[in-house]
């Protein structure tokens, strides 16, 4: 792709680093921005800078937040004895959109994946174990995607907390095997939360 401007070429190159954005799409976006008033582009760039500078991770659940403790964890009407374990913020958003879950979350920040070099120590697992040991938690719900990596992560955490006197469940398999949680429709995901099953059943029946 030939560019008549090095400035446009650089902008397209940076834009195309975003997931799902190829060079042609990046060029369309850059040309669109070029047509907008300068202040509009300034608003966009400032919003991105503010996000990178000021974003925080909730010290309780590791969810992305504007404050030290996210709104969900700070909400006294939520059931703080019930923790839903998810991969990242997209899964929190997906479950919240169902309106069916009233507990709190624990964001792992990924899944165990030896192929990608991601081990348990690189995830927020130790803080989850600490919460369970505190005695406040009565139930843990595994809500990771039903992939090999998700199942491996579930089982690893189960082995870490399996001796605790709490209920350990997983969302019902209304979510197709291999599907990512964020792409499930709200009705299916909501039912999967409501009709969760004991985690032990997911591997004892295999």
Short mmCIF file of C-alpha atoms in Angstrom, two decimals:
data_model
loop_
_atom_site.label_atom_id
_atom_site.label_comp_id
_atom_site.label_asym_id
_atom_site.label_seq_id
_atom_site.Cartn_x
_atom_site.Cartn_y
_atom_site.Cartn_z
CA UNK A 1 0.00 0.00 0.00
CA UNK A 2 1.54 3.29 -1.17
CA UNK A 3 1.05 6.48 0.87
CA UNK A 4 1.51 10.05 -0.29
CA UNK A 5 2.11 11.12 3.31
CA UNK A 6 4.44 9.61 5.90
CA UNK A 7 2.14 10.99 8.61
CA UNK A 8 -0.83 9.07 7.17
CA UNK A 9 1.32 5.96 6.77
CA UNK A 10 2.40 6.12 10.43
CA UNK A 11 -1.18 6.65 11.63
CA UNK A 12 -2.42 3.72 9.53
CA UNK A 13 0.40 1.53 10.81
CA UNK A 14 -0.51 2.27 14.44
CA UNK A 15 -4.25 1.88 13.86
CA UNK A 16 -3.77 -1.49 12.17
CA UNK A 17 -2.20 -2.84 15.39
CA UNK A 18 -5.71 -3.02 16.87
CA UNK A 19 -7.41 -6.45 16.86
CA UNK A 20 -9.46 -7.08 13.74
CA UNK A 21 -8.23 -3.94 12.02
CA UNK A 22 -6.40 -4.50 8.74
CA UNK A 23 -4.50 -1.88 6.74
CA UNK A 24 -7.49 -0.99 4.54
CA UNK A 25 -9.85 -0.57 7.50
CA UNK A 26 -7.16 1.41 9.32
CA UNK A 27 -6.83 3.71 6.30
CA UNK A 28 -10.60 4.32 6.24
CA UNK A 29 -10.58 5.19 9.94
CA UNK A 30 -7.60 7.51 9.59
CA UNK A 31 -9.14 9.32 6.62
CA UNK A 32 -12.39 9.64 8.56
CA UNK A 33 -10.53 11.25 11.47
CA UNK A 34 -8.77 13.56 9.04
CA UNK A 35 -12.15 14.86 7.86
CA UNK A 36 -13.35 15.57 11.39
CA UNK A 37 -12.75 18.87 13.23
CA UNK A 38 -9.38 18.91 14.97
CA UNK A 39 -10.99 19.12 18.40
CA UNK A 40 -12.88 15.86 17.75
CA UNK A 41 -9.62 14.03 17.17
CA UNK A 42 -8.28 15.75 20.26
CA UNK A 43 -11.18 14.42 22.34
CA UNK A 44 -10.42 10.89 21.11
CA UNK A 45 -6.70 11.07 21.78
CA UNK A 46 -7.26 12.64 25.21
CA UNK A 47 -9.79 9.95 26.17
CA UNK A 48 -7.28 7.25 25.22
CA UNK A 49 -4.49 8.95 27.16
CA UNK A 50 -6.71 9.41 30.22
CA UNK A 51 -7.68 5.75 30.06
CA UNK A 52 -4.07 4.59 29.98
CA UNK A 53 -2.97 6.99 32.72
CA UNK A 54 -5.87 6.73 35.16
CA UNK A 55 -7.37 3.26 34.78
CA UNK A 56 -7.13 1.07 37.87
CA UNK A 57 -7.71 -2.56 38.76
CA UNK A 58 -10.05 -3.23 41.67
CA UNK A 59 -7.94 -4.31 44.64
CA UNK A 60 -10.63 -6.79 45.62
CA UNK A 61 -11.69 -8.54 42.39
CA UNK A 62 -9.14 -7.25 39.81
CA UNK A 63 -11.87 -5.86 37.57
CA UNK A 64 -11.03 -2.74 35.56
CA UNK A 65 -12.20 0.28 37.51
CA UNK A 66 -11.96 4.07 37.86
CA UNK A 67 -11.48 3.70 41.62
CA UNK A 68 -9.51 1.50 44.02
CA UNK A 69 -12.60 -0.66 44.60
CA UNK A 70 -14.96 -1.21 41.66
CA UNK A 71 -18.66 -0.32 41.80
CA UNK A 72 -19.71 -3.97 42.02
CA UNK A 73 -17.50 -4.77 45.01
CA UNK A 74 -18.49 -1.49 46.69
CA UNK A 75 -22.20 -2.28 46.32
CA UNK A 76 -23.50 -3.41 49.71
CA UNK A 77 -26.63 -4.94 48.14
CA UNK A 78 -24.58 -7.55 46.27
CA UNK A 79 -24.03 -10.99 47.80
CA UNK A 80 -20.37 -10.89 48.83
CA UNK A 81 -20.45 -14.55 49.84
CA UNK A 82 -20.98 -15.59 46.21
CA UNK A 83 -18.04 -15.21 43.80
CA UNK A 84 -18.19 -15.75 40.05
CA UNK A 85 -14.76 -16.52 38.57
CA UNK A 86 -14.24 -15.09 35.07
CA UNK A 87 -11.40 -14.57 32.63
CA UNK A 88 -11.60 -10.81 32.03
CA UNK A 89 -13.78 -7.69 32.08
CA UNK A 90 -15.65 -8.72 28.91
CA UNK A 91 -17.09 -11.68 30.81
CA UNK A 92 -18.12 -9.46 33.73
CA UNK A 93 -19.96 -7.21 31.28
CA UNK A 94 -21.63 -10.17 29.57
CA UNK A 95 -22.92 -11.63 32.86
CA UNK A 96 -24.00 -8.23 34.20
CA UNK A 97 -26.04 -7.68 31.04
CA UNK A 98 -28.14 -10.76 31.88
CA UNK A 99 -29.42 -9.14 35.08
CA UNK A 100 -29.52 -12.61 36.65
CA UNK A 101 -26.44 -12.51 38.89
CA UNK A 102 -26.30 -10.63 42.20
CA UNK A 103 -22.99 -11.81 43.63
CA UNK A 104 -19.50 -10.38 43.05
CA UNK A 105 -16.69 -11.41 40.71
CA UNK A 106 -13.07 -12.47 40.65
CA UNK A 107 -11.23 -11.64 37.41
CA UNK A 108 -8.34 -14.02 36.71
CA UNK A 109 -6.84 -11.97 33.89
CA UNK A 110 -6.59 -14.96 31.55
CA UNK A 111 -6.57 -18.76 31.46
CA UNK A 112 -3.84 -21.33 32.03
CA UNK A 113 -2.30 -22.04 28.63
CA UNK A 114 1.09 -23.80 28.49
CA UNK A 115 1.21 -23.31 24.71
CA UNK A 116 1.04 -19.53 25.17
CA UNK A 117 3.34 -19.65 28.19
CA UNK A 118 0.63 -18.67 30.70
CA UNK A 119 0.95 -20.47 34.02
CA UNK A 120 -1.02 -20.24 37.29
CA UNK A 121 1.42 -17.74 38.80
CA UNK A 122 0.63 -15.24 36.05
CA UNK A 123 -3.08 -15.22 36.89
CA UNK A 124 -5.01 -13.80 39.87
CA UNK A 125 -5.46 -17.22 41.47
CA UNK A 126 -3.62 -16.76 44.78
CA UNK A 127 -5.89 -13.88 45.82
CA UNK A 128 -8.95 -16.05 45.08
CA UNK A 129 -7.57 -18.79 47.31
CA UNK A 130 -7.01 -16.21 50.05
CA UNK A 131 -10.65 -15.09 49.79
CA UNK A 132 -11.82 -18.68 50.20
CA UNK A 133 -9.55 -19.17 53.23
CA UNK A 134 -10.99 -16.02 54.82
CA UNK A 135 -14.20 -17.94 55.55
CA UNK A 136 -16.51 -15.29 54.09
CA UNK A 137 -17.15 -17.06 50.77
CA UNK A 138 -19.89 -19.71 50.63
CA UNK A 139 -19.91 -20.48 46.91
CA UNK A 140 -17.55 -20.19 43.96
CA UNK A 141 -19.01 -20.26 40.43
CA UNK A 142 -16.65 -21.11 37.59
CA UNK A 143 -17.70 -19.08 34.53
CA UNK A 144 -14.75 -19.56 32.21
CA UNK A 145 -15.19 -20.37 28.54
CA UNK A 146 -15.79 -24.08 27.88
CA UNK A 147 -12.46 -24.61 26.15
CA UNK A 148 -9.56 -26.88 27.08
CA UNK A 149 -7.76 -23.91 28.66
CA UNK A 150 -10.88 -22.91 30.58
CA UNK A 151 -11.43 -26.44 31.88
CA UNK A 152 -7.75 -26.74 32.85
CA UNK A 153 -7.95 -23.48 34.79
CA UNK A 154 -11.16 -24.55 36.53
CA UNK A 155 -9.62 -27.84 37.60
CA UNK A 156 -6.42 -26.20 38.86
CA UNK A 157 -8.38 -23.77 41.03
CA UNK A 158 -10.63 -26.60 42.22
CA UNK A 159 -7.57 -28.52 43.44
CA UNK A 160 -6.44 -25.42 45.34
CA UNK A 161 -9.74 -24.85 47.14
CA UNK A 162 -11.38 -28.29 46.97
CA UNK A 163 -10.75 -29.00 50.66
CA UNK A 164 -12.62 -25.86 51.73
CA UNK A 165 -16.13 -26.17 53.08
CA UNK A 166 -17.79 -24.18 50.29
CA UNK A 167 -20.00 -24.96 47.30
CA UNK A 168 -18.05 -25.10 44.02
CA UNK A 169 -20.23 -24.91 40.93
CA UNK A 170 -19.93 -24.14 37.24
CA UNK A 171 -22.30 -22.52 34.77
CA UNK A 172 -24.58 -24.99 33.01
CA UNK A 173 -23.47 -26.04 29.53
CA UNK A 174 -26.02 -23.94 27.74
CA UNK A 175 -22.83 -22.41 26.39
CA UNK A 176 -21.53 -24.56 23.53
CA UNK A 177 -18.22 -26.33 24.10
CA UNK A 178 -15.43 -24.21 22.65
CA UNK A 179 -17.43 -20.97 22.77
CA UNK A 180 -16.11 -17.81 24.39
CA UNK A 181 -18.39 -16.49 27.14
CA UNK A 182 -18.58 -12.94 25.79
CA UNK A 183 -20.28 -14.11 22.58
CA UNK A 184 -23.14 -15.95 24.28
CA UNK A 185 -26.57 -14.36 24.07
CA UNK A 186 -27.91 -12.87 27.30
CA UNK A 187 -30.80 -15.33 27.74
CA UNK A 188 -28.58 -18.41 27.37
CA UNK A 189 -25.90 -16.98 29.63
CA UNK A 190 -28.45 -15.93 32.24
CA UNK A 191 -29.94 -19.42 32.34
CA UNK A 192 -26.47 -20.93 32.57
CA UNK A 193 -25.83 -18.87 35.71
CA UNK A 194 -29.19 -19.69 37.29
CA UNK A 195 -28.99 -23.43 36.50
CA UNK A 196 -25.36 -23.89 37.51
CA UNK A 197 -24.25 -27.38 38.52
CA UNK A 198 -21.75 -28.81 41.04
CA UNK A 199 -18.29 -28.61 39.50
CA UNK A 200 -17.46 -32.20 40.49
CA UNK A 201 -20.08 -33.50 38.06
CA UNK A 202 -18.26 -31.99 35.09
CA UNK A 203 -15.29 -34.32 35.40
CA UNK A 204 -16.58 -37.30 37.38
CA UNK A 205 -18.99 -38.17 34.57
CA UNK A 206 -16.27 -38.07 31.88
#
